[in-house]
Coordinates of C-alpha atoms in Angstrom, one line a residue:
M1 CA 59.3 19.5 84.9
D2 CA 62.0 22.0 85.6
Q3 CA 61.7 23.4 89.1
M4 CA 62.5 27.1 89.6
R5 CA 64.5 28.0 92.5
Q6 CA 63.4 30.7 94.4
S7 CA 65.4 34.0 95.0
S8 CA 67.1 34.1 98.2
E9 CA 67.6 37.8 99.7
C10 CA 71.6 37.4 99.1
D11 CA 70.9 37.1 95.2
E12 CA 72.0 40.3 93.4
F13 CA 70.1 42.1 90.8
I14 CA 71.1 44.3 87.8
T15 CA 68.7 45.8 85.6
I16 CA 70.1 47.6 82.7
I17 CA 67.3 49.8 80.6
G18 CA 68.3 51.0 77.1
A19 CA 66.7 52.1 73.6
N20 CA 67.7 49.1 72.1
M21 CA 69.3 45.6 72.7
A22 CA 72.6 46.8 71.5
E23 CA 73.2 49.5 74.1
I24 CA 71.9 46.7 76.9
N25 CA 74.5 44.1 75.5
A26 CA 77.3 46.9 75.3
E27 CA 76.4 47.8 79.0
F28 CA 76.5 44.2 80.0
R29 CA 79.9 43.9 78.6
A30 CA 81.2 47.2 79.9
Q31 CA 80.2 46.1 83.5
G32 CA 81.9 42.5 83.1
L33 CA 78.8 40.9 84.2
A34 CA 79.4 37.4 82.6
D35 CA 82.8 37.6 84.2
R36 CA 81.0 38.0 87.4
E37 CA 78.7 35.2 86.8
F38 CA 75.6 36.9 86.4
S39 CA 73.0 35.6 84.2
I40 CA 69.6 36.8 82.4
V41 CA 66.6 36.4 84.4
H42 CA 63.7 36.4 82.1
R43 CA 63.1 37.2 78.5
I44 CA 63.8 40.8 77.3
G45 CA 61.2 43.4 76.3
R46 CA 59.8 46.8 76.2
H47 CA 58.6 47.9 79.7
R48 CA 56.9 51.3 80.9
F49 CA 58.6 52.4 83.9
T50 CA 56.9 54.4 87.0
R51 CA 58.9 55.7 89.9
V52 CA 57.0 56.1 93.3
S53 CA 58.3 58.0 96.0
S54 CA 56.3 59.0 99.4
G55 CA 53.2 57.8 97.7
A56 CA 53.9 60.0 94.6
A57 CA 54.0 58.4 91.3
E58 CA 56.0 59.6 87.9
E59 CA 56.6 58.3 84.8
M60 CA 60.3 57.9 83.8
F61 CA 61.7 58.3 80.3
E62 CA 59.2 60.9 79.5
G63 CA 56.4 57.7 79.5
Q64 CA 58.4 56.1 76.4
P65 CA 58.7 52.3 76.7
M66 CA 62.3 51.4 76.9
I67 CA 63.7 47.7 76.6
A68 CA 64.9 46.2 80.0
A69 CA 66.7 43.3 80.7
T70 CA 67.5 41.9 84.6
F71 CA 70.2 39.7 85.3
V72 CA 71.2 37.8 88.7
R73 CA 74.0 36.7 90.4
M74 CA 72.8 33.7 92.9
Q75 CA 74.5 33.5 95.9
R76 CA 75.3 29.6 96.7

């Protein structure tokens, strides 16, 4: 059985949100994330986003689901 490594406080995460995978892939390349040793954390899928600030919540992207991909660079 594979053992998942728990994230440390030093790991760096980047989430890219777009309308489709082509946008996300283009931004991944534009930021040079592969060269900076970032890898995908989990499967990519549609998400609805809510931002909470000072107890108030607001839907982001006018409530429209967007594709989100989260990448991590693990500190050794």
